[in-house]
Tab-separated table of C-alpha atoms and ligand atoms in Angstrom:
chain	number	residue	atom	x	y	z
A	1	UNK	CA	6.355	25.282	10.594
A	2	UNK	CA	4.615	28.615	10.943
A	3	UNK	CA	2.243	29.507	13.733
A	4	UNK	CA	-0.916	29.175	11.615
A	5	UNK	CA	-0.049	25.677	10.401
A	6	UNK	CA	0.905	24.604	13.928
A	7	UNK	CA	-2.363	25.934	15.338
A	8	UNK	CA	-4.289	24.290	12.506
A	9	UNK	CA	-2.606	20.937	13.154
A	10	UNK	CA	-3.128	21.220	16.886
A	11	UNK	CA	-6.777	22.042	16.242
A	12	UNK	CA	-7.074	19.041	13.947
A	13	UNK	CA	-5.509	16.713	16.499
A	14	UNK	CA	-7.842	17.975	19.217
A	15	UNK	CA	-10.861	17.556	16.924
A	16	UNK	CA	-9.806	14.032	15.900
A	17	UNK	CA	-9.159	13.090	19.496
A	18	UNK	CA	-12.482	14.518	20.576
A	19	UNK	CA	-14.323	12.657	17.820
A	20	UNK	CA	-12.490	9.484	18.704
A	21	UNK	CA	-13.304	9.956	22.349
A	22	UNK	CA	-16.971	10.532	21.571
A	23	UNK	CA	-17.104	7.329	19.544
A	24	UNK	CA	-15.402	5.321	22.232
A	25	UNK	CA	-17.708	6.733	24.872
A	26	UNK	CA	-20.870	5.871	22.948
A	27	UNK	CA	-19.542	2.428	21.983
A	28	UNK	CA	-18.677	1.888	25.632
A	29	UNK	CA	-22.131	2.967	26.749
A	30	UNK	CA	-23.650	0.433	24.385
A	31	UNK	CA	-21.262	-2.330	25.335
A	32	UNK	CA	-21.570	-1.490	29.020
A	33	UNK	CA	-25.246	-2.357	29.539
A	34	UNK	CA	-25.272	-5.775	31.134
A	35	UNK	CA	-28.281	-8.008	30.515
A	36	UNK	CA	-29.031	-10.290	33.450
A	37	UNK	CA	-31.762	-12.887	32.939
A	38	UNK	CA	-33.635	-13.918	36.068
A	39	UNK	CA	-35.140	-17.320	35.271
A	40	UNK	CA	-37.773	-18.456	37.743
A	41	UNK	CA	-39.456	-21.816	38.362
A	42	UNK	CA	-42.618	-20.572	36.651
A	43	UNK	CA	-44.250	-17.242	35.871
A	44	UNK	CA	-47.236	-16.158	37.959
A	45	UNK	CA	-45.823	-17.121	41.379
A	46	UNK	CA	-46.050	-14.199	43.829
A	47	UNK	CA	-42.792	-15.135	45.522
A	48	UNK	CA	-40.898	-14.694	42.245
A	49	UNK	CA	-42.689	-11.439	41.474
A	50	UNK	CA	-41.151	-10.155	44.718
A	51	UNK	CA	-37.766	-11.536	43.615
A	52	UNK	CA	-38.171	-9.546	40.374
A	53	UNK	CA	-38.838	-6.377	42.388
A	54	UNK	CA	-35.524	-6.878	44.167
A	55	UNK	CA	-33.699	-7.576	40.903
A	56	UNK	CA	-35.013	-4.301	39.460
A	57	UNK	CA	-33.918	-2.500	42.619
A	58	UNK	CA	-30.375	-3.813	42.168
A	59	UNK	CA	-30.417	-2.904	38.458
A	60	UNK	CA	-31.413	0.692	39.104
A	61	UNK	CA	-28.762	0.970	41.813
A	62	UNK	CA	-26.112	-0.364	39.407
A	63	UNK	CA	-27.374	1.815	36.567
A	64	UNK	CA	-25.965	-0.190	33.665
A	65	UNK	CA	-27.993	-3.369	34.063
A	66	UNK	CA	-31.121	-4.607	32.301
A	67	UNK	CA	-33.156	-7.376	33.936
A	68	UNK	CA	-34.864	-9.935	31.731
A	69	UNK	CA	-37.419	-11.603	34.028
A	70	UNK	CA	-38.541	-14.878	32.515
A	71	UNK	CA	-39.562	-18.481	33.136
A	72	UNK	CA	-41.808	-21.239	31.852
A	73	UNK	CA	-45.558	-21.473	32.461
A	74	UNK	CA	-45.202	-24.642	34.577
A	75	UNK	CA	-42.548	-25.710	37.064
A	76	UNK	CA	-40.770	-28.118	34.705
A	77	UNK	CA	-37.134	-28.527	33.697
A	78	UNK	CA	-38.202	-28.877	30.035
A	79	UNK	CA	-39.813	-25.448	30.145
A	80	UNK	CA	-36.690	-23.904	31.684
A	81	UNK	CA	-34.428	-25.572	29.079
A	82	UNK	CA	-36.420	-23.864	26.308
A	83	UNK	CA	-36.149	-20.520	28.075
A	84	UNK	CA	-32.383	-20.925	28.571
A	85	UNK	CA	-31.818	-21.862	24.922
A	86	UNK	CA	-33.531	-18.672	23.863
A	87	UNK	CA	-31.424	-16.626	26.319
A	88	UNK	CA	-28.256	-18.196	24.867
A	89	UNK	CA	-29.434	-17.160	21.383
A	90	UNK	CA	-29.925	-13.598	22.709
A	91	UNK	CA	-26.370	-13.610	24.117
A	92	UNK	CA	-27.364	-12.346	27.542
A	93	UNK	CA	-24.460	-11.624	29.888
A	94	UNK	CA	-25.697	-13.559	32.905
A	95	UNK	CA	-28.364	-16.035	33.956
A	96	UNK	CA	-29.602	-16.324	37.545
A	97	UNK	CA	-31.914	-19.315	37.812
A	98	UNK	CA	-34.139	-20.959	40.433
A	99	UNK	CA	-34.078	-24.532	39.150
A	100	UNK	CA	-36.918	-27.001	38.693
A	101	UNK	CA	-34.415	-29.857	38.579
A	102	UNK	CA	-30.831	-29.787	39.752
A	103	UNK	CA	-29.478	-32.246	37.153
A	104	UNK	CA	-31.659	-31.875	34.062
A	105	UNK	CA	-30.544	-28.269	33.529
A	106	UNK	CA	-26.807	-28.967	33.695
A	107	UNK	CA	-26.148	-29.622	29.951
A	108	UNK	CA	-27.923	-26.472	28.726
A	109	UNK	CA	-26.335	-24.306	31.437
A	110	UNK	CA	-22.906	-25.744	30.589
A	111	UNK	CA	-23.575	-24.685	27.002
A	112	UNK	CA	-24.420	-21.170	28.259
A	113	UNK	CA	-21.195	-20.970	30.275
A	114	UNK	CA	-19.168	-22.182	27.261
A	115	UNK	CA	-20.579	-19.227	25.313
A	116	UNK	CA	-19.263	-16.853	27.978
A	117	UNK	CA	-22.519	-16.384	29.907
A	118	UNK	CA	-22.178	-16.145	33.693
A	119	UNK	CA	-24.498	-18.680	35.341
A	120	UNK	CA	-25.602	-18.696	38.957
A	121	UNK	CA	-28.494	-20.449	40.641
A	122	UNK	CA	-30.429	-18.997	43.548
A	123	UNK	CA	-33.291	-20.259	45.756
A	124	UNK	CA	-33.499	-23.704	44.105
A	125	UNK	CA	-30.019	-24.834	43.121
A	126	UNK	CA	-28.431	-26.421	40.078
A	127	UNK	CA	-25.798	-29.166	40.524
A	128	UNK	CA	-22.237	-27.865	40.788
A	129	UNK	CA	-21.272	-28.612	37.164
A	130	UNK	CA	-24.056	-26.386	35.819
A	131	UNK	CA	-23.371	-23.103	37.625
A	132	UNK	CA	-20.610	-20.937	39.019
A	133	UNK	CA	-22.265	-20.607	42.403
A	134	UNK	CA	-25.575	-21.123	44.218
A	135	UNK	CA	-27.139	-18.508	46.483
A	136	UNK	CA	-29.293	-20.230	49.117
A	137	UNK	CA	-32.218	-18.239	50.533
A	138	UNK	CA	-31.095	-19.129	54.037
A	139	UNK	CA	-29.278	-21.928	55.839
A	140	UNK	CA	-30.883	-25.269	54.905
A	141	UNK	CA	-30.616	-26.839	58.417
A	142	UNK	CA	-32.121	-23.662	59.888
A	143	UNK	CA	-35.098	-23.786	57.520
A	144	UNK	CA	-35.612	-27.482	58.342
A	145	UNK	CA	-35.553	-26.761	62.090
A	146	UNK	CA	-37.837	-23.745	61.719
A	147	UNK	CA	-40.427	-25.770	59.770
A	148	UNK	CA	-40.705	-28.552	62.330
A	149	UNK	CA	-40.554	-26.181	65.293
A	150	UNK	CA	-43.482	-24.143	63.981
A	151	UNK	CA	-45.454	-27.387	63.652
A	152	UNK	CA	-44.377	-28.707	67.074
A	153	UNK	CA	-45.195	-25.458	68.888
A	154	UNK	CA	-48.874	-26.038	68.113
A	155	UNK	CA	-49.006	-29.780	68.796
A	156	UNK	CA	-47.455	-30.232	72.263
A	157	UNK	CA	-48.608	-33.863	72.487
A	158	UNK	CA	-47.115	-34.770	69.136
A	159	UNK	CA	-49.094	-36.566	66.416
A	160	UNK	CA	-49.327	-36.772	62.655
A	161	UNK	CA	-47.951	-34.244	60.188
A	162	UNK	CA	-47.912	-34.298	56.383
A	163	UNK	CA	-45.842	-32.299	53.931
A	164	UNK	CA	-47.379	-30.585	50.897
A	165	UNK	CA	-44.419	-29.552	48.758
A	166	UNK	CA	-43.820	-27.871	45.396
A	167	UNK	CA	-42.522	-30.103	42.571
A	168	UNK	CA	-40.969	-33.489	43.347
A	169	UNK	CA	-37.684	-32.436	41.704
A	170	UNK	CA	-37.350	-28.972	43.337
A	171	UNK	CA	-33.847	-28.838	44.834
A	172	UNK	CA	-34.713	-26.370	47.584
A	173	UNK	CA	-37.903	-28.024	48.876
A	174	UNK	CA	-36.276	-31.459	48.849
A	175	UNK	CA	-33.295	-30.150	50.811
A	176	UNK	CA	-35.579	-28.472	53.366
A	177	UNK	CA	-37.688	-31.626	53.778
A	178	UNK	CA	-34.516	-33.676	54.376
A	179	UNK	CA	-33.285	-31.100	56.908
A	180	UNK	CA	-36.670	-31.190	58.609
A	181	UNK	CA	-36.562	-34.985	58.888
A	182	UNK	CA	-33.126	-34.750	60.544
A	183	UNK	CA	-34.425	-32.179	63.070
A	184	UNK	CA	-37.535	-34.304	63.707
A	185	UNK	CA	-35.492	-37.382	64.434
A	186	UNK	CA	-33.218	-35.491	66.795
A	187	UNK	CA	-35.726	-33.397	68.720
A	188	UNK	CA	-39.352	-34.371	68.080
A	189	UNK	CA	-39.858	-38.106	68.690
A	190	UNK	CA	-43.607	-37.650	69.235
A	191	UNK	CA	-44.196	-36.243	65.751
A	192	UNK	CA	-44.894	-38.675	62.937
A	193	UNK	CA	-44.549	-37.743	59.263
A	194	UNK	CA	-47.296	-39.688	57.487
A	195	UNK	CA	-47.038	-38.418	53.904
A	196	UNK	CA	-45.212	-36.127	51.467
A	197	UNK	CA	-47.249	-34.962	48.460
A	198	UNK	CA	-46.562	-32.476	45.666
A	199	UNK	CA	-48.627	-29.600	44.274
A	200	UNK	CA	-46.037	-28.421	41.706
A	201	UNK	CA	-46.400	-24.784	42.824
A	202	UNK	CA	-49.832	-24.773	41.169
A	203	UNK	CA	-52.684	-23.447	43.342
A	204	UNK	CA	-55.392	-25.831	42.149
A	205	UNK	CA	-53.195	-28.928	42.290
A	206	UNK	CA	-51.916	-27.946	45.750
A	207	UNK	CA	-55.502	-27.393	46.921
A	208	UNK	CA	-56.560	-30.843	45.685
A	209	UNK	CA	-53.538	-32.456	47.318
A	210	UNK	CA	-54.407	-30.777	50.628
A	211	UNK	CA	-57.997	-32.009	50.334
A	212	UNK	CA	-56.598	-35.508	49.754
A	213	UNK	CA	-54.485	-35.331	52.914
A	214	UNK	CA	-57.415	-34.079	55.021
A	215	UNK	CA	-59.559	-36.985	53.811
A	216	UNK	CA	-56.942	-39.704	54.059
A	217	UNK	CA	-55.580	-38.831	57.515
A	218	UNK	CA	-58.409	-38.115	59.980
A	219	UNK	CA	-55.913	-37.620	62.822
A	220	UNK	CA	-53.737	-35.201	60.912
A	221	UNK	CA	-52.633	-32.304	63.142
A	222	UNK	CA	-50.441	-30.218	60.833
A	223	UNK	CA	-49.798	-29.669	57.149
A	224	UNK	CA	-46.285	-28.361	56.559
A	225	UNK	CA	-46.097	-26.627	53.171
A	226	UNK	CA	-42.589	-25.379	52.315
A	227	UNK	CA	-43.894	-23.512	49.252
A	228	UNK	CA	-45.649	-20.152	49.106
A	229	UNK	CA	-48.178	-21.545	46.638
A	230	UNK	CA	-48.882	-24.711	48.645
A	231	UNK	CA	-49.238	-23.016	52.042
A	232	UNK	CA	-52.002	-20.661	50.973
A	233	UNK	CA	-53.803	-23.400	48.979
A	234	UNK	CA	-53.613	-25.739	52.000
A	235	UNK	CA	-54.933	-23.008	54.320
A	236	UNK	CA	-57.857	-22.470	51.964
A	237	UNK	CA	-58.539	-26.225	51.849
A	238	UNK	CA	-58.515	-26.437	55.665
A	239	UNK	CA	-60.926	-23.494	55.905
A	240	UNK	CA	-63.251	-24.931	53.237
A	241	UNK	CA	-63.265	-28.340	54.970
A	242	UNK	CA	-64.145	-26.582	58.263
A	243	UNK	CA	-61.048	-28.081	59.849
A	244	UNK	CA	-59.713	-24.792	61.221
A	245	UNK	CA	-58.578	-25.400	64.790
A	246	UNK	CA	-58.130	-29.125	64.117
A	247	UNK	CA	-55.452	-28.933	61.437
A	248	UNK	CA	-52.820	-26.220	61.563
A	249	UNK	CA	-51.096	-25.152	58.345
A	250	UNK	CA	-47.524	-23.960	58.532
A	251	UNK	CA	-44.499	-23.724	56.246
A	252	UNK	CA	-43.064	-21.000	54.032
A	253	UNK	CA	-45.425	-18.304	52.830
A	254	UNK	CA	-45.794	-14.712	51.720
A	255	UNK	CA	-47.320	-12.523	54.466
A	256	UNK	CA	-49.421	-10.771	51.792
A	257	UNK	CA	-51.036	-14.097	50.831
A	258	UNK	CA	-51.187	-15.526	54.360
A	259	UNK	CA	-52.518	-12.629	56.449
A	260	UNK	CA	-56.143	-13.646	55.798
A	261	UNK	CA	-55.434	-17.281	56.723
A	262	UNK	CA	-53.750	-16.242	59.968
A	263	UNK	CA	-56.909	-14.288	60.789
A	264	UNK	CA	-59.185	-17.312	60.240
A	265	UNK	CA	-56.855	-19.374	62.431
A	266	UNK	CA	-56.016	-21.864	59.647
A	267	UNK	CA	-52.357	-20.934	60.068
A	268	UNK	CA	-50.937	-20.065	63.470
A	269	UNK	CA	-47.496	-19.153	62.116
A	270	UNK	CA	-45.275	-19.532	59.060
A	271	UNK	CA	-41.860	-18.339	57.931
A	272	UNK	CA	-39.978	-16.767	55.023
A	273	UNK	CA	-36.882	-14.724	54.274
A	274	UNK	CA	-37.269	-11.449	52.402
A	275	UNK	CA	-37.834	-12.405	48.725
A	276	UNK	CA	-37.153	-8.844	47.534
A	277	UNK	CA	-33.731	-9.015	49.200
A	278	UNK	CA	-33.177	-12.380	47.516
A	279	UNK	CA	-33.755	-10.932	44.017
A	280	UNK	CA	-31.537	-7.972	44.862
A	281	UNK	CA	-28.728	-10.189	46.195
A	282	UNK	CA	-28.893	-12.664	43.280
A	283	UNK	CA	-28.647	-9.795	40.776
A	284	UNK	CA	-25.695	-8.227	42.597
A	285	UNK	CA	-23.880	-11.565	42.711
A	286	UNK	CA	-24.534	-12.234	38.986
A	287	UNK	CA	-23.337	-8.711	38.162
A	288	UNK	CA	-20.128	-9.009	40.177
A	289	UNK	CA	-19.235	-12.330	38.556
A	290	UNK	CA	-20.126	-11.215	35.014
A	291	UNK	CA	-18.231	-7.919	35.434
A	292	UNK	CA	-15.252	-9.928	36.720
A	293	UNK	CA	-15.289	-8.014	39.992
A	294	UNK	CA	-15.396	-11.360	41.805
A	295	UNK	CA	-14.708	-14.997	41.039
A	296	UNK	CA	-16.684	-17.918	42.465
A	297	UNK	CA	-14.369	-20.241	44.396
A	298	UNK	CA	-14.483	-21.959	47.790
A	299	UNK	CA	-13.900	-19.368	50.507
A	300	UNK	CA	-14.464	-16.391	48.156
A	301	UNK	CA	-16.543	-13.456	49.371
A	302	UNK	CA	-19.032	-12.304	46.738
A	303	UNK	CA	-20.648	-8.891	47.070
A	304	UNK	CA	-24.431	-8.589	47.449
A	305	UNK	CA	-24.501	-4.785	47.249
A	306	UNK	CA	-25.936	-3.110	50.355
A	307	UNK	CA	-26.514	-6.545	51.890
A	308	UNK	CA	-22.809	-7.198	52.377
A	309	UNK	CA	-20.933	-10.303	51.210
A	310	UNK	CA	-21.770	-13.961	51.019
A	311	UNK	CA	-18.929	-16.417	51.632
A	312	UNK	CA	-18.864	-19.517	49.445
A	313	UNK	CA	-18.483	-22.985	50.967
A	314	UNK	CA	-16.561	-25.855	49.366
A	315	UNK	CA	-19.384	-26.392	46.856
A	316	UNK	CA	-19.531	-22.686	45.941
A	317	UNK	CA	-22.774	-22.232	47.858
A	318	UNK	CA	-23.435	-18.976	49.716
A	319	UNK	CA	-26.345	-17.919	51.916
A	320	UNK	CA	-28.444	-14.768	51.484
A	321	UNK	CA	-30.256	-14.171	54.783
A	322	UNK	CA	-32.365	-15.474	57.634
A	323	UNK	CA	-35.959	-16.671	57.801
A	324	UNK	CA	-38.464	-14.635	59.854
A	325	UNK	CA	-41.459	-16.155	61.582
A	326	UNK	CA	-44.811	-14.458	61.014
A	327	UNK	CA	-47.930	-14.760	63.139
A	328	UNK	CA	-50.927	-12.677	64.177
A	329	UNK	CA	-48.623	-10.175	65.904
A	330	UNK	CA	-46.661	-9.080	62.823
A	331	UNK	CA	-48.209	-10.490	59.638
A	332	UNK	CA	-50.080	-7.298	58.677
A	333	UNK	CA	-46.946	-5.199	58.856
A	334	UNK	CA	-45.019	-7.497	56.494
A	335	UNK	CA	-48.027	-8.097	54.225
A	336	UNK	CA	-47.527	-4.560	52.968
A	337	UNK	CA	-43.992	-5.429	51.800
A	338	UNK	CA	-44.218	-8.883	50.213
B	401	RAM	C1	-42.323	-21.091	46.223
B	401	RAM	C2	-41.186	-21.557	45.345
B	401	RAM	C3	-39.840	-21.062	45.835
B	401	RAM	C4	-39.696	-21.208	47.336
B	401	RAM	C5	-40.848	-20.594	48.056
B	401	RAM	C6	-40.745	-20.766	49.553
B	401	RAM	O1	-42.644	-19.773	45.948
B	401	RAM	O2	-41.197	-22.945	45.294
B	401	RAM	O3	-38.828	-21.766	45.179
B	401	RAM	O4	-38.509	-20.657	47.764
B	401	RAM	O5	-42.040	-21.215	47.600
């Protein structure tokens, strides 16, 4: 082989290799973008808008992730099933869902997992068979204790409390209410729970339910609303009924929606974890599982990006963070964030 032919061949090989490399790189770039669907209880809930902010933050940190933020118009399992079926048809890589019903979603999520889609639940969990893992906002017993303590702190002589929740099938609210009842029984014998009603995370329905409680229980001292939608609707109802100072509203709320109600005195204090962090952590967890960088199993540590790891319990449930308590001293500061 003479020099010219050798050089020609070498040149050809380099060119072919380079072309091949270019193709692989662009194919990889296309294949690499991971689509993570964040399915919320319903669209239009401020809490989940903050979750979406956090999900986008995680996606831009990861660089190769696209967030599909979606959910039904009402907090129903039927609505979420429709949304999930359409995500399966789109072949998304992962679904992170806050469930309206822990059991009703299992068949459709099993179908998603069979098609190779990574499924996690966060905030409001799905039963074990329908997801790889659940990311709790915070420890359930701690949320239960925090809810009843905030009520008790403003009713030293005890008395009647009522709960205004989200939907009757919401996994998270039901777990918190149960945890609250346990804490009440153990530590607050003078507090009596007279009613639990549901506003379905709809402002107008929650407002009407709060009005109903105010009318039906003239001795009511506190409304505990473990839903961001219900707590602000209940505060508004208390203000409109001129019951501020007589009925205290507490529960889980967004500082941005509650600051005004703390100022009127309708709510002395309320709690929440950081919902932006929750969206960020749920996205990181979904990414790590879908990219096979982690596997959900009891005892496994799953990365939540800059927030560290969450360790899964025997039911593959991990915890994201801690609840903060907000009152007149700090609500304005946090209202600027979420
Ligand atoms: C509502 C939703 C959500 C819950 C918060 C506290 O926004 O029901 O699931 O975590 O309240």
